[in-house]
Tab-separated table of C-alpha atoms in Angstrom:
chain	number	residue	atom	x	y	z
U	61	PRO	CA	117.118	57.929	6.379
U	62	LEU	CA	116.983	59.370	2.887
U	63	THR	CA	115.210	62.657	2.438
U	64	ALA	CA	112.486	63.265	-0.191
U	65	ASP	CA	114.516	65.738	-2.197
U	66	PHE	CA	116.670	63.033	-3.711
U	67	LEU	CA	113.803	61.999	-6.081
U	68	ALA	CA	113.174	63.669	-9.341
U	69	PRO	CA	109.687	65.209	-9.669
U	70	ASN	CA	108.978	63.613	-13.005
U	71	MET	CA	108.093	59.953	-12.495
U	72	ARG	CA	106.476	58.746	-15.766
U	73	LYS	CA	104.174	55.940	-16.429
U	74	HIS	CA	103.656	53.982	-19.572
U	75	VAL	CA	100.567	51.818	-20.342
U	76	ASP	CA	100.631	49.263	-23.066
U	77	PRO	CA	97.246	49.864	-24.831
U	78	LYS	CA	97.746	46.671	-26.884
U	79	ALA	CA	97.734	44.448	-23.814
U	80	PRO	CA	94.647	42.295	-23.520
U	81	VAL	CA	92.180	43.580	-20.908
U	82	PRO	CA	92.501	43.304	-17.935
U	83	LEU	CA	96.235	42.758	-18.413
U	84	ARG	CA	98.234	45.936	-18.347
U	85	MET	CA	101.979	46.576	-18.341
U	86	MET	CA	103.071	49.451	-16.168
U	87	ALA	CA	106.484	51.018	-16.139
U	88	ALA	CA	107.860	53.876	-14.100
U	89	LYS	CA	111.160	55.638	-14.400
U	90	GLY	CA	112.727	58.687	-12.895
U	91	LEU	CA	116.104	60.316	-12.342
U	92	VAL	CA	117.209	60.254	-8.763
U	93	PRO	CA	120.005	62.747	-7.885
U	94	LEU	CA	122.087	61.377	-4.970
U	95	PRO	CA	125.201	62.666	-3.252
U	96	PRO	CA	127.236	59.488	-2.426
U	97	SER	CA	128.197	57.006	-5.129
U	98	GLU	CA	126.965	54.161	-2.879
U	99	MET	CA	123.368	55.237	-3.411
U	100	VAL	CA	123.074	53.027	-6.508
U	101	SER	CA	123.614	50.076	-4.267
U	102	VAL	CA	121.369	51.539	-1.542
U	103	LEU	CA	118.444	51.997	-3.954
U	104	PHE	CA	118.997	48.504	-5.347
U	105	MET	CA	118.992	46.955	-1.875
U	106	LEU	CA	115.762	48.778	-0.972
U	107	MET	CA	114.102	46.890	-3.796
U	108	TYR	CA	115.950	43.560	-3.549
U	109	ASP	CA	116.129	42.880	0.204
U	110	LEU	CA	112.643	41.632	1.148
U	111	GLN	CA	112.897	42.831	4.795
U	112	LEU	CA	113.848	46.322	3.660
U	113	SER	CA	111.108	46.325	1.036
U	114	MET	CA	108.540	45.501	3.662
U	115	LYS	CA	109.687	48.475	5.766
U	116	TRP	CA	109.393	51.140	3.043
U	117	GLY	CA	106.618	49.711	0.874
U	118	ASN	CA	103.081	49.034	1.999
U	119	VAL	CA	101.899	47.231	-1.102
U	120	TRP	CA	102.850	43.758	0.121
U	121	LYS	CA	101.286	42.032	3.122
U	122	SER	CA	104.163	39.571	3.232
U	123	MET	CA	107.256	38.520	1.280
U	124	GLU	CA	109.537	35.598	1.763
U	125	ILE	CA	112.270	33.688	0.001
U	126	VAL	CA	110.981	30.163	-0.529
U	127	GLU	CA	114.199	28.674	-1.827
U	128	SER	CA	117.617	30.023	-2.801
U	129	TYR	CA	119.235	28.413	-5.833
U	130	SER	CA	122.403	30.558	-5.919
U	131	GLU	CA	123.623	33.916	-4.705
U	132	ASP	CA	121.713	35.522	-7.591
U	133	ASP	CA	118.706	33.235	-8.114
U	134	ASP	CA	115.862	32.384	-5.827
U	135	CYS	CA	112.141	31.687	-5.593
U	136	VAL	CA	110.031	34.233	-3.761
U	137	TYR	CA	106.475	34.340	-2.475
U	138	PHE	CA	104.482	37.568	-2.177
U	139	VAL	CA	101.073	38.353	-0.691
U	140	LEU	CA	99.452	41.597	-1.823
U	141	HIS	CA	97.475	43.952	0.451
U	142	THR	CA	93.994	44.037	-1.071
U	143	PRO	CA	91.037	46.383	-0.467
U	144	LEU	CA	87.982	45.428	1.485
U	145	PHE	CA	85.771	42.880	-0.379
U	146	VAL	CA	88.603	41.835	-2.761
U	147	SER	CA	90.160	38.417	-2.336
U	148	THR	CA	93.803	38.321	-1.340
U	149	ARG	CA	96.238	37.870	-4.205
U	150	ASP	CA	99.509	35.941	-3.942
U	151	TRP	CA	102.397	35.242	-6.319
U	152	VAL	CA	105.213	32.808	-6.658
U	153	GLN	CA	108.087	34.182	-8.728
U	154	TYR	CA	111.558	33.186	-9.796
U	155	ARG	CA	113.858	36.097	-9.132
U	156	ARG	CA	117.328	36.859	-10.485
U	157	LYS	CA	119.620	39.718	-9.761
U	158	PHE	CA	122.270	41.185	-12.025
U	159	VAL	CA	125.063	43.491	-10.931
U	160	ALA	CA	127.338	45.024	-13.655
U	161	PRO	CA	131.067	44.703	-12.847
U	162	ASP	CA	131.434	48.438	-12.390
U	163	GLY	CA	128.437	48.583	-10.030
U	164	LYS	CA	126.712	51.322	-12.065
U	165	PHE	CA	123.915	49.081	-13.302
U	166	LEU	CA	121.865	46.681	-11.157
U	167	ALA	CA	118.713	44.831	-12.066
U	168	ILE	CA	116.170	42.400	-10.584
U	169	SER	CA	114.022	40.318	-12.891
U	170	TYR	CA	111.009	38.159	-12.015
U	171	LEU	CA	109.268	35.330	-13.884
U	172	ASN	CA	106.056	33.604	-12.960
U	173	GLY	CA	106.794	30.494	-10.897
U	174	THR	CA	105.539	27.567	-8.915
U	175	HIS	CA	106.975	25.831	-5.849
U	176	PRO	CA	105.798	22.839	-3.843
U	177	LYS	CA	106.157	24.838	-0.611
U	178	CYS	CA	103.629	27.402	-1.949
U	179	PRO	CA	100.483	25.602	-3.061
U	180	GLU	CA	97.493	27.684	-4.122
U	181	LYS	CA	95.297	28.646	-1.162
U	182	TYR	CA	91.810	28.874	-2.721
U	183	ASP	CA	90.280	27.392	0.415
U	184	GLU	CA	91.716	30.311	2.396
U	185	GLY	CA	90.285	32.906	-0.009
U	186	PHE	CA	93.566	33.554	-1.887
U	187	ILE	CA	93.696	33.948	-5.667
U	188	ARG	CA	97.021	33.096	-7.341
U	189	ALA	CA	97.971	35.967	-9.648
U	190	ASP	CA	100.375	35.549	-12.559
U	191	THR	CA	103.381	37.515	-13.662
U	192	ILE	CA	103.185	38.186	-17.400
U	193	GLY	CA	106.542	37.904	-19.126
U	194	VAL	CA	109.632	39.267	-17.449
U	195	VAL	CA	109.142	42.109	-14.997
U	196	GLY	CA	111.547	43.832	-12.679
U	197	GLN	CA	113.452	46.880	-11.476
U	198	MET	CA	116.660	48.507	-12.688
U	199	VAL	CA	118.934	51.052	-11.057
U	200	ARG	CA	121.515	52.720	-13.254
U	201	GLN	CA	123.970	55.508	-12.506
U	202	VAL	CA	123.714	58.169	-15.230
U	203	ALA	CA	125.829	61.230	-16.077
U	204	SER	CA	125.095	64.330	-14.150
U	205	ASP	CA	124.544	67.790	-15.626
U	206	PRO	CA	127.695	69.827	-16.118
U	207	GLY	CA	128.536	71.547	-12.823
U	208	ASP	CA	126.260	69.256	-10.790
U	209	PRO	CA	128.349	67.334	-8.273
U	210	ARG	CA	125.603	64.882	-7.401
U	211	ILE	CA	125.468	61.318	-8.658
U	212	LYS	CA	122.200	60.622	-10.471
U	213	CYS	CA	120.470	57.245	-10.693
U	214	LYS	CA	117.787	56.204	-13.150
U	215	VAL	CA	115.301	53.907	-11.511
U	216	SER	CA	113.037	51.871	-13.810
U	217	VAL	CA	110.201	49.589	-12.698
U	218	ILE	CA	108.333	47.321	-15.070
U	219	SER	CA	105.341	45.296	-13.911
U	220	ALA	CA	102.789	43.211	-15.769
U	221	PHE	CA	100.383	41.037	-13.815
U	222	ASP	CA	97.166	39.121	-14.309
U	223	LEU	CA	95.333	39.564	-11.004
U	224	LYS	CA	92.653	37.060	-12.061
U	225	GLY	CA	89.256	36.845	-10.486
U	226	LEU	CA	86.282	39.152	-10.931
U	227	ILE	CA	87.916	42.576	-10.468
U	228	PRO	CA	86.433	45.083	-12.930
U	229	LYS	CA	89.006	46.210	-15.507
U	230	ALA	CA	88.393	49.861	-14.525
U	231	VAL	CA	89.456	49.127	-10.974
U	232	ILE	CA	92.589	47.242	-12.120
U	233	ASN	CA	93.598	50.057	-14.466
U	234	TYR	CA	92.877	52.720	-11.818
U	235	VAL	CA	95.143	50.967	-9.257
U	236	ALA	CA	97.817	50.052	-11.788
U	237	SER	CA	98.054	53.658	-13.027
U	238	ARG	CA	98.926	54.789	-9.575
U	239	ASN	CA	101.746	52.315	-9.085
U	240	PRO	CA	104.553	54.569	-10.400
U	241	ARG	CA	103.446	57.462	-8.173
U	242	HIS	CA	103.140	55.051	-5.258
U	243	TRP	CA	106.757	53.941	-5.691
U	244	ARG	CA	107.871	57.568	-5.725
U	245	LYS	CA	105.911	58.378	-2.588
U	246	GLU	CA	107.241	55.295	-0.756
U	247	PHE	CA	110.865	56.204	-1.684
U	248	GLN	CA	110.252	59.613	-0.187
U	249	ASN	CA	109.274	58.009	3.136
U	250	VAL	CA	112.446	55.911	3.365
């Protein structure tokens, strides 16, 4: 397992104040110093592989690939863990991965989607959330400081969702503002 000291202490968040309420766009980024050059791929797979994501992240109740269109494109279904008295949220998203030829830049993008295998489940108490625009994660190898033998990776996470329903905007903003720190904490537990 990876140790906690590979993460940079300065994970930053960015809130788009122009976004309509309760829609917010959250982004997190941080420099991750890592010894082996394969760590770019390791970090990427922790985010891309749904089974691995379920092991290190506790945000999602379930994740599954609904249909694969190619090696790089698929349709995925996510169910979010929700607090007591809040209806379960689910998503259907189209997902695409991009790997640069040199392997030093990898990205995953998501778009809001629909699929006949994933009908809305209002009768089961689910609310179908929407992905706003293009969201995703990027892992990029960056130059190290002179004299520092470690490989560093820049991890960027961008998310913008409409959770729908009657959740007060203060609750949405409170939870969304903790997302970047949550990612950092979960990476430490890997």
